[in-house]
Every structure is written in C-alpha cells, then in structure tokens.
Coordinates of C-alpha atoms and ligand atoms in Angstrom, one line a residue:
M17 CA -75.5 153.7 -9.3
N18 CA -77.3 150.4 -9.5
S19 CA -77.0 148.8 -6.7
M20 CA -79.9 146.7 -4.9
P21 CA -82.8 148.9 -3.6
V22 CA -84.6 148.1 -0.3
P23 CA -86.8 145.3 -1.4
L24 CA -90.5 146.7 -1.8
Q25 CA -91.7 144.1 -0.2
Q26 CA -90.8 145.5 3.0
V27 CA -92.9 148.6 3.2
T28 CA -95.9 146.9 4.7
L29 CA -99.6 146.8 3.6
H30 CA -102.7 147.2 5.6
P31 CA -103.7 143.6 5.9
D32 CA -107.0 144.2 4.1
L33 CA -105.1 145.4 1.0
E34 CA -102.3 142.4 1.0
P35 CA -105.0 140.2 -0.6
I36 CA -105.7 143.1 -3.1
Y37 CA -102.2 143.5 -4.4
E38 CA -101.7 139.7 -4.5
V39 CA -104.5 139.9 -7.1
V40 CA -102.8 142.7 -8.8
L41 CA -99.4 140.4 -9.1
R42 CA -101.1 137.6 -10.6
R43 CA -103.1 139.5 -12.9
N44 CA -100.3 141.6 -14.3
P45 CA -97.1 139.0 -14.2
A46 CA -93.6 140.6 -15.2
E47 CA -95.1 144.2 -15.0
P48 CA -92.5 145.1 -11.9
E49 CA -92.9 149.2 -12.9
F50 CA -96.8 148.8 -12.4
H51 CA -96.3 146.8 -9.2
D52 CA -94.1 149.2 -7.6
A53 CA -96.8 152.2 -8.7
V54 CA -99.6 149.8 -7.1
R55 CA -97.9 148.9 -4.1
G56 CA -96.3 152.7 -3.4
V57 CA -100.1 154.0 -3.3
L58 CA -101.5 150.9 -1.6
G59 CA -98.7 151.3 0.7
S60 CA -100.2 154.7 2.2
L61 CA -104.0 153.9 2.2
G62 CA -104.1 152.3 5.8
P63 CA -105.3 155.3 7.5
V64 CA -108.2 156.0 4.7
I65 CA -109.0 152.2 4.8
E66 CA -109.5 152.4 8.4
R67 CA -111.7 155.3 8.5
R68 CA -113.7 154.7 5.5
P69 CA -114.6 150.8 5.5
E70 CA -117.6 151.3 2.9
Y71 CA -114.5 151.6 0.3
L72 CA -113.7 148.2 1.1
D73 CA -117.1 147.2 0.7
A74 CA -117.5 148.5 -2.8
K75 CA -114.5 146.9 -3.8
L76 CA -113.2 150.3 -4.4
V77 CA -109.2 149.2 -4.5
E78 CA -109.8 146.6 -6.6
R79 CA -111.8 148.5 -9.2
I80 CA -109.0 151.5 -9.1
C81 CA -106.2 149.0 -9.9
E82 CA -108.0 147.2 -13.1
P83 CA -107.8 149.8 -16.1
E84 CA -111.1 150.7 -17.6
R85 CA -109.8 149.7 -20.9
Q86 CA -106.3 148.8 -22.7
I87 CA -106.2 149.2 -26.1
I88 CA -102.8 147.8 -27.7
F89 CA -102.2 148.0 -31.5
R90 CA -100.1 147.7 -34.6
V91 CA -98.3 150.8 -35.7
P92 CA -96.4 150.1 -39.4
W93 CA -94.4 152.8 -41.1
T94 CA -92.1 153.0 -43.7
D95 CA -88.6 154.5 -42.8
D96 CA -86.7 157.0 -45.6
S97 CA -85.0 153.9 -46.9
G98 CA -88.2 152.4 -48.0
Q99 CA -88.4 149.6 -45.4
V100 CA -91.1 149.0 -43.5
Q101 CA -91.1 149.2 -39.6
V102 CA -93.3 147.6 -36.9
N103 CA -94.1 149.5 -33.8
R104 CA -96.6 148.6 -31.0
G105 CA -98.7 151.3 -29.7
Y106 CA -100.7 151.4 -26.5
R107 CA -103.3 153.5 -24.7
V108 CA -104.5 152.5 -21.2
E109 CA -107.6 154.2 -20.0
F110 CA -107.2 153.7 -16.5
N111 CA -110.0 155.6 -14.7
G112 CA -112.3 157.9 -15.7
A113 CA -114.6 158.7 -12.9
L114 CA -113.5 162.0 -12.8
G115 CA -113.4 163.3 -16.4
P116 CA -112.3 162.3 -19.4
F117 CA -109.2 159.9 -19.4
K118 CA -106.3 162.1 -19.7
G119 CA -102.6 161.6 -19.7
G120 CA -99.4 161.6 -22.0
L121 CA -98.3 159.9 -24.7
R122 CA -94.7 158.3 -24.4
F123 CA -92.3 157.5 -27.6
H124 CA -89.6 155.6 -26.2
P125 CA -87.7 152.1 -26.7
S126 CA -88.5 151.2 -23.0
V127 CA -92.2 151.9 -23.4
S128 CA -94.1 148.6 -22.4
S129 CA -97.3 147.5 -20.8
S130 CA -95.8 147.8 -17.4
I131 CA -94.4 151.5 -17.9
I132 CA -97.5 152.6 -19.7
K133 CA -99.6 151.2 -16.9
F134 CA -97.8 152.3 -13.9
L135 CA -97.7 155.7 -15.7
G136 CA -101.8 155.7 -16.3
F137 CA -101.8 154.7 -12.6
E138 CA -100.0 157.5 -11.3
Q139 CA -101.7 159.7 -13.6
I140 CA -105.0 158.7 -11.9
F141 CA -104.2 160.3 -8.5
K142 CA -102.1 162.9 -10.1
N143 CA -104.9 164.2 -11.7
A144 CA -107.3 163.8 -8.9
L145 CA -104.8 166.3 -6.8
T146 CA -105.1 169.2 -9.3
G147 CA -108.9 169.2 -8.4
L148 CA -109.5 169.9 -12.1
P149 CA -112.3 167.2 -14.2
L150 CA -109.7 164.7 -15.4
G151 CA -109.5 161.1 -15.3
G152 CA -106.5 159.2 -15.7
G153 CA -104.9 157.5 -18.8
K154 CA -101.5 156.8 -20.3
G155 CA -100.1 156.0 -24.0
G156 CA -97.1 155.3 -26.2
S157 CA -95.2 153.3 -28.4
D158 CA -91.7 151.8 -28.3
F159 CA -90.8 153.6 -31.4
D160 CA -87.3 155.2 -30.8
P161 CA -87.5 158.9 -32.4
K162 CA -83.9 159.3 -31.9
G163 CA -82.1 159.5 -34.9
R164 CA -84.9 159.4 -37.1
S165 CA -86.0 162.2 -39.6
E166 CA -88.8 164.6 -39.4
A167 CA -90.4 162.8 -42.3
E168 CA -90.1 159.3 -40.3
V169 CA -91.5 160.8 -37.2
M170 CA -94.1 162.4 -39.0
R171 CA -95.3 159.0 -41.0
F172 CA -95.0 157.4 -38.0
C173 CA -97.1 159.5 -36.0
Q174 CA -99.7 159.8 -39.0
S175 CA -99.9 155.6 -38.8
F176 CA -100.4 155.6 -34.9
M177 CA -103.1 158.2 -35.0
S178 CA -104.8 156.0 -37.9
E179 CA -105.4 153.3 -35.1
L180 CA -106.0 155.6 -31.9
H181 CA -108.0 158.5 -33.2
R182 CA -111.3 155.8 -33.0
H183 CA -110.6 155.9 -28.9
I184 CA -110.1 159.5 -28.1
G185 CA -112.1 162.8 -28.5
E186 CA -112.6 165.8 -25.9
Y187 CA -115.3 164.0 -23.8
T188 CA -113.7 160.6 -24.1
D189 CA -109.7 160.5 -23.9
V190 CA -107.5 163.5 -24.3
P191 CA -103.7 162.5 -24.7
A192 CA -100.8 165.1 -24.8
G193 CA -96.9 164.8 -24.8
D194 CA -94.6 163.1 -22.4
S195 CA -90.9 162.0 -23.3
G196 CA -90.2 161.8 -26.5
V197 CA -93.5 163.6 -27.8
G198 CA -93.4 167.2 -28.0
E199 CA -95.3 170.0 -30.0
R200 CA -94.1 168.8 -33.2
E201 CA -95.4 165.3 -32.9
I202 CA -98.6 166.7 -31.3
G203 CA -99.0 168.5 -34.6
F204 CA -98.3 165.3 -36.8
L205 CA -101.0 163.8 -34.4
F206 CA -103.5 166.5 -34.5
G207 CA -103.3 167.0 -38.4
Q208 CA -104.0 163.2 -38.8
Y209 CA -106.8 162.9 -36.0
R210 CA -108.5 166.1 -38.0
R211 CA -108.1 164.5 -41.4
I212 CA -109.8 161.8 -40.2
T213 CA -112.4 162.8 -38.6
N214 CA -112.7 165.8 -40.5
R215 CA -113.6 167.7 -37.3
Y216 CA -111.4 170.6 -35.9
E217 CA -111.6 169.3 -32.5
S218 CA -109.1 171.1 -30.8
A219 CA -109.5 169.8 -27.0
V220 CA -108.8 166.0 -28.4
L221 CA -105.0 166.3 -27.6
T222 CA -103.1 169.2 -25.3
G223 CA -99.6 170.6 -25.9
K224 CA -100.8 172.0 -29.1
G225 CA -98.8 174.6 -31.0
L226 CA -100.1 178.4 -29.9
T227 CA -101.2 179.3 -33.3
W228 CA -103.6 176.3 -33.3
G229 CA -105.5 176.2 -29.9
G230 CA -102.3 175.4 -27.6
A231 CA -102.1 177.3 -24.4
R232 CA -99.4 179.9 -22.9
V233 CA -97.4 178.2 -20.2
R234 CA -98.0 174.4 -21.0
K235 CA -94.4 174.0 -22.2
E236 CA -92.9 175.2 -19.2
A237 CA -95.7 174.1 -16.9
T238 CA -94.5 170.6 -15.4
G239 CA -90.9 172.0 -14.7
Y240 CA -92.3 175.5 -13.6
G241 CA -94.7 173.8 -11.6
C242 CA -92.0 171.4 -9.8
A243 CA -90.0 174.7 -8.8
Y244 CA -93.6 175.9 -7.2
F245 CA -94.4 172.9 -5.4
A246 CA -90.8 172.9 -4.0
Q247 CA -90.7 176.6 -3.1
E248 CA -94.1 175.7 -0.8
M249 CA -92.3 172.8 0.8
L250 CA -89.6 175.0 1.9
G251 CA -92.6 177.6 2.6
A252 CA -93.7 174.8 5.3
K253 CA -90.1 174.9 6.8
G254 CA -90.2 178.8 7.1
S255 CA -87.7 178.6 4.3
S256 CA -87.9 179.5 0.3
L257 CA -85.8 178.8 -2.7
S258 CA -84.2 182.3 -2.5
G259 CA -80.1 181.6 -1.9
R260 CA -80.5 177.8 -2.0
T261 CA -78.1 175.3 -3.9
V262 CA -80.1 173.1 -6.1
T263 CA -79.6 170.2 -8.5
V264 CA -82.1 169.3 -11.1
S265 CA -81.6 166.1 -13.0
G266 CA -82.2 165.7 -17.0
A267 CA -82.1 168.0 -19.8
G268 CA -85.2 167.8 -21.3
N269 CA -88.6 170.0 -21.5
V270 CA -89.2 169.4 -17.5
A271 CA -85.8 169.9 -16.5
I272 CA -85.0 173.0 -18.5
Y273 CA -88.0 174.9 -16.9
A274 CA -87.7 173.6 -13.4
I275 CA -84.3 175.1 -13.8
E276 CA -85.7 178.8 -15.4
K277 CA -88.2 178.8 -12.5
V278 CA -85.8 177.9 -9.8
Q279 CA -83.6 180.6 -10.8
Q280 CA -86.2 183.4 -11.2
L281 CA -87.0 182.3 -7.6
G282 CA -83.5 183.1 -6.3
G283 CA -82.0 179.3 -6.4
T284 CA -78.7 178.3 -7.7
V285 CA -78.9 175.4 -9.9
I286 CA -75.2 173.9 -10.1
G287 CA -76.0 170.6 -11.6
C288 CA -78.0 168.7 -14.5
S289 CA -77.9 165.7 -16.4
D290 CA -78.3 163.8 -19.4
S291 CA -78.2 160.1 -20.5
M292 CA -74.4 160.3 -20.7
G293 CA -73.4 161.7 -17.3
Y294 CA -73.8 165.1 -15.2
L295 CA -73.0 168.6 -15.4
H296 CA -71.3 170.5 -12.3
D297 CA -71.3 174.4 -12.9
P298 CA -70.8 175.6 -9.1
A299 CA -71.4 179.1 -10.5
G300 CA -74.8 178.5 -11.8
L301 CA -75.9 177.2 -14.7
D302 CA -76.2 179.4 -17.9
L303 CA -79.6 178.2 -18.9
A304 CA -79.5 180.0 -22.5
L305 CA -76.6 178.0 -23.4
I306 CA -78.4 174.8 -22.6
K307 CA -81.5 175.7 -24.4
E308 CA -79.0 176.4 -27.6
I309 CA -77.5 172.9 -26.9
K310 CA -80.4 170.8 -26.1
E311 CA -83.5 172.5 -27.4
V312 CA -82.2 173.9 -30.7
G313 CA -79.4 171.4 -31.5
R314 CA -80.7 168.3 -30.0
G315 CA -77.2 167.7 -28.8
P316 CA -75.1 166.3 -25.8
L317 CA -74.8 168.2 -22.7
Q318 CA -71.2 167.6 -22.6
E319 CA -70.8 170.4 -25.5
Y320 CA -71.7 172.8 -22.2
A321 CA -68.5 172.1 -20.7
A322 CA -66.3 172.7 -23.6
R323 CA -67.9 176.3 -24.2
R324 CA -68.3 177.4 -20.2
P325 CA -65.0 177.7 -18.1
G326 CA -65.5 176.7 -14.5
S327 CA -67.9 173.9 -15.2
R328 CA -67.3 170.3 -15.8
F329 CA -68.9 167.0 -17.4
V330 CA -69.0 163.9 -15.2
A331 CA -69.6 160.9 -17.6
G332 CA -71.2 158.1 -16.4
E333 CA -71.9 159.1 -12.4
P334 CA -75.1 160.1 -10.9
L335 CA -75.7 163.8 -10.3
W336 CA -76.8 163.0 -6.9
E337 CA -73.0 162.6 -5.9
L338 CA -73.0 166.9 -6.0
P339 CA -73.8 168.4 -2.3
T340 CA -77.0 170.1 -2.8
E341 CA -79.9 171.5 -0.4
V342 CA -82.7 170.9 -3.1
A343 CA -82.7 167.9 -5.4
L344 CA -85.1 167.8 -8.3
P345 CA -84.9 164.6 -10.0
C346 CA -86.8 165.7 -13.4
A347 CA -85.1 162.7 -16.1
T348 CA -87.2 159.8 -15.6
Q349 CA -88.5 156.3 -13.5
N350 CA -85.8 154.8 -11.1
E351 CA -83.4 157.4 -11.5
L352 CA -82.6 158.2 -8.0
N353 CA -81.5 154.6 -6.2
H354 CA -81.3 154.3 -2.4
D355 CA -77.6 154.8 -2.5
D356 CA -77.9 158.1 -4.3
A357 CA -80.6 159.0 -1.8
A358 CA -78.0 157.9 1.3
K359 CA -75.6 160.4 -0.5
L360 CA -78.1 163.1 -0.6
V361 CA -79.0 162.7 3.1
E362 CA -75.2 162.5 4.1
N363 CA -74.3 165.8 2.3
G364 CA -77.5 167.4 3.9
V365 CA -80.4 167.7 1.4
L366 CA -83.5 169.6 2.5
I367 CA -86.2 168.4 0.3
V368 CA -86.4 166.2 -2.9
A369 CA -89.4 166.9 -5.2
E370 CA -90.3 164.7 -8.2
G371 CA -90.3 166.3 -11.5
A372 CA -90.4 163.2 -13.5
N373 CA -92.8 160.2 -12.7
L374 CA -91.2 158.1 -10.1
P375 CA -87.8 158.8 -10.4
C376 CA -87.0 157.6 -6.7
T377 CA -87.0 154.1 -6.1
P378 CA -89.1 152.8 -3.2
G379 CA -85.8 152.3 -1.8
A380 CA -85.0 155.7 -1.9
V381 CA -87.8 157.4 -0.9
E382 CA -87.5 155.0 2.3
V383 CA -83.8 156.2 3.1
L384 CA -85.1 159.8 2.2
R385 CA -88.2 159.5 5.0
Q386 CA -85.7 157.8 7.3
G387 CA -82.8 160.2 7.0
G388 CA -86.0 163.2 7.8
V389 CA -86.0 164.7 4.3
A390 CA -89.3 166.1 2.9
F391 CA -90.1 164.3 -0.2
G392 CA -92.6 165.5 -2.7
P393 CA -93.9 162.7 -5.0
G394 CA -94.0 163.1 -8.6
K395 CA -98.2 162.7 -8.6
A396 CA -98.4 166.2 -6.5
A397 CA -94.7 167.6 -7.7
N398 CA -95.0 167.4 -11.2
A399 CA -99.0 167.9 -12.2
G400 CA -98.7 171.2 -13.1
G401 CA -98.1 169.9 -16.7
V402 CA -101.4 168.0 -16.8
A403 CA -103.2 170.7 -14.9
T404 CA -102.2 173.8 -17.6
S405 CA -103.3 170.7 -20.1
A406 CA -106.8 171.1 -18.2
L407 CA -106.5 175.1 -18.8
E408 CA -105.8 174.2 -22.1
M409 CA -109.1 172.5 -22.5
Q410 CA -110.9 175.5 -21.0
Q411 CA -109.7 177.6 -23.6
N412 CA -109.9 175.6 -26.4
A413 CA -114.1 175.1 -24.8
S414 CA -114.4 178.6 -24.7
R415 CA -112.6 179.6 -27.9
D416 CA -110.3 181.7 -25.9
S417 CA -106.7 182.6 -25.3
W418 CA -105.3 183.6 -22.1
S419 CA -102.2 185.7 -21.1
F420 CA -98.7 184.1 -19.9
E421 CA -99.5 186.0 -16.6
Y422 CA -102.8 185.1 -16.5
T423 CA -102.1 181.2 -17.0
E424 CA -99.3 181.4 -15.0
D425 CA -101.1 182.7 -12.1
R426 CA -103.4 179.6 -12.3
L427 CA -100.9 177.3 -12.2
V428 CA -99.0 178.9 -9.1
Q429 CA -102.6 178.8 -7.4
I430 CA -103.1 174.9 -8.3
M431 CA -99.7 174.1 -6.9
R432 CA -100.3 175.8 -3.7
D433 CA -103.7 173.9 -3.6
I434 CA -102.1 170.7 -4.1
H435 CA -99.4 171.2 -1.6
Q436 CA -101.8 172.4 1.1
S437 CA -104.0 169.1 0.4
C438 CA -101.3 167.0 0.8
H439 CA -100.0 168.6 3.7
E440 CA -103.3 168.6 5.3
M441 CA -104.0 164.9 4.6
A442 CA -100.8 164.0 6.0
F443 CA -101.9 165.8 9.1
E444 CA -104.9 164.2 9.3
C445 CA -103.4 160.9 8.8
G446 CA -101.2 161.6 12.0
V447 CA -97.9 161.8 10.0
P448 CA -97.2 165.4 9.6
G449 CA -94.7 166.4 6.7
D450 CA -95.3 163.0 4.8
Y451 CA -96.7 164.0 1.4
V452 CA -96.6 160.8 0.1
T453 CA -99.2 159.7 2.5
G454 CA -100.9 162.9 2.0
A455 CA -101.0 162.8 -1.6
N456 CA -102.2 159.2 -2.2
N457 CA -105.1 159.6 0.5
A458 CA -106.2 162.8 -0.8
A459 CA -106.3 161.4 -4.2
F460 CA -107.6 158.5 -3.3
I461 CA -110.6 159.8 -1.7
R462 CA -111.5 161.9 -4.7
V463 CA -111.5 159.2 -6.7
A464 CA -113.4 157.0 -4.7
D465 CA -115.9 159.4 -4.1
A466 CA -116.8 159.9 -7.4
M467 CA -116.9 156.3 -8.2
L468 CA -119.3 155.8 -4.9
A469 CA -121.4 157.8 -6.2
M470 CA -122.0 156.4 -9.5
G471 CA -122.3 153.0 -8.6
V472 CA -120.7 149.9 -9.5
T473 CA -119.2 150.9 -13.0
Ligands
LIG4 N1 -97.1 163.6 -19.4 C1 -97.3 164.7 -18.6 C2 -97.9 164.0 -17.3 O1 -97.2 162.7 -16.6 C3 -98.5 165.5 -18.8 C4 -99.9 164.9 -19.3 C5 -101.2 165.8 -19.9 O2 -100.9 166.7 -20.3 O3 -102.2 165.2 -20.2 O4 -98.7 164.3 -16.2

C-alpha cells in the first residue's frame, strides 16, 4: 500500500511558473502536503497563463500562494484527571477576494502547518468553483478527540474558541467542521463564541444544529454532492450510476452520505473502509447497520462483518483492490496511491471522484490519467459541503429556514454547475475530459479576476 508514488517533480510546470514554485518551496520548508497542493494547481495553469499574461504581470500566482494571514496559537485545557494538556491551534486565512474566509476546522493528531495550508489552499479554488461569495481558509488543531470524554472535548473547544473568536466573524472568517469536528464540536465552539462576544451571530460558524441556526442537508451535503458529481461525470459519458458497482472509502460523515446518495441513485456500494481495513459486502452495503455502528456507537467497522452474513472484513489492506466501476475516495489525504490506482485501472474502473481532500496522490492521478479514467478532483467533487455552508449563511442572514427538498435542489444545481464549468474549461484548454485542468483554471480565473479588480492587496 505504501509504495513510492511517481515523483511530483515529473509533472512539468509552465516555465514562468517554475520559479514561483521554487519560492514556495523555499519559503515554506518541510511542508510536503502544501507543496503537493501548490504544484498540483500550478501544474494545470499553463493554458490560462498563456492566454492572460496580465496575471503574471500582476504577480497573481505569487499572491495566491501566500496566505493573507496565518494564526497559530496555544490551546491549554485540563483533562478529566486534572492534568493540564497543551495543543496547538491554527487558522490560515488564505484568500478573501471572493468573500469572507471560509473553510473547516480539523481536529486530528496529524494536523500541522503543512496540512492546514494545503487544505486552505485547496479551499480557495473549491469555494470559487461553487460560484458563491466565499473566500478560502482552514484551521484546526493537533488535538485528538479519540477516546476523550464529552466534557474534555467541550473544555478543549472552549479554550480553542477563547483565542479564535477575535479572528472570526460573519464578514471576516466563517469556520465550519472537518475531520474530528461535527455538530457537537460546532455547538461547543458557538456557545463559547456567543458567551465571549455577547452576540448571537449565527453565520459566524456553519454546520450548526438544526434547532439553533443550522441548515437542512448540511450534514449530508459533502457526500451527497460527491455522488451527484459522479452522476454528472458518468452522464458526460452517456451513462449513470444506476446499476453500477461502487466502492466508497471511509466510514465517516462524507462516506456515509455518499453511500446513501449512490444507493438512492441506483448504484450498488459493495465496499467501504475505516483505519483498520475494508469491508466487502457483494450484496450491497446495509447502510442502516453502518450508521448504527459508526454514528451511534462510534465503533469499528469490523462489527459489521460479524453481524451481516455474506460480508467480510479485510484488515490492513486497501479497499482499492476490490474490482469496481466507480471509486469514491472519501476518507483522507493520500489514501489512494499509484499502485492502488493501477489496480483500479486493471480492474476496469470508469470514474474516480474525490469526496475527501486530495485522497489520491499525484502519482495516482497520473496513473488514472494515463489509464483513460475520468478523474473528478476533490475541489470540484466535494464542494457540496462548503456550498451548503453558504446556503446556511444565506438562511442565517435572512433569518429563514428552508425545507430539505428545496435545499437539496439547490445543492444538485450547484454540483451540476460546477461539473459544467470544469467540463467546459477543460474543453477550452484543449484537454476535453480533464477535470483537473478544468477545475484549476476555472477556479483560478474567478479568484484572479476578483483580485485584479481590487488592485494590489
Ligand atoms: N471542511 C469542508 C471542506 O473541506 C467544509 C468547509 C465549510 O463548510 O466551510 O470543504
């Protein structure tokens, strides 16, 4: 599973972009995830740079690669045994040209400057693709919620917000959830924000509970959106999800709702995974059982195999060894490497759409491209979550609450529009069907044009 990916340096950059990337490397040493994300975007920008040299003159690429503001702070808190614990908090406000900084908070032991900057950088382009007024940012902490009591999580969230509150606001920066941060954590964070500021500022956070300013479909939106994007990709090939075999990695919020929507659209999901291994259920996953194990009990996926005849749990192996027509990586970054991609190609996969942020390594993306597999990058395929956050902000601004059906219709339309812009831009760039080039160029142009209009800021 951990064989060497194709070295990223093999993806050639436009000659005018190479020195810009060199500066990014020098200025951000030892941040490999951030370097990969930057190189991934710059690697596609050749066509737009050729057509719009004014972007280079205005140093737009350099400006976009440099966060507007980065905040790193101490998060001290007391655990249940009375011990003081110290974590590190981050908020990277990457680009605010299109709207307030927007992006999730991740609580996970792997969180570092590199991870937050890679996620924040991707978020700029993802948010631009939604066509909604959203800048890009990301934050989080190396706090590990696993095994922590609810009271510990609450105290941690309160300490985290005691610093973060001075940097965020409805018109400034609007965090949401990401891995390790769900409705419960958003509740603790919102409570502390309200207490400190004495303001009921609903739109300062998204992913709130339904009874206190949250939006219907927000919880489901990233997974649903990914399934809708996959449906559009298949539609562009004259096909659909109906009757297709699908694998979805992960068993968290994104994966669960991607599985739900794929099933509703007529696909059969035969496998999913967690950090211990993967589940194979050739008859199609029993989603109610997965929800019971993961959402209610927060237990291991392995329990499923013991309770469902005909299924098996394969420990320590990648899900991608299962033959499938559609693969939706919905777990975490770098979970699908070039060997996994080669296996998928060998088994005849038709499309891969990323529900997580950069789950496919650069080497994997190259193998899929060479294998003729349609590849939907996360900044397009998983934009449904943040798009629905923007819908939550709209409802908060008008003190309104929309129905599930109306909100989902909006989400479907947004995902169709994103697919169409990527598809059309790929065509314009002379690489029809290349969603990476389409997404990066379409998003870059939106951000760059807004920045050009605003002068040197
Ligand atoms: N964390 C999600 C993402 O990666 C959602 C961000 C948001 O809703 O602001 O897009």
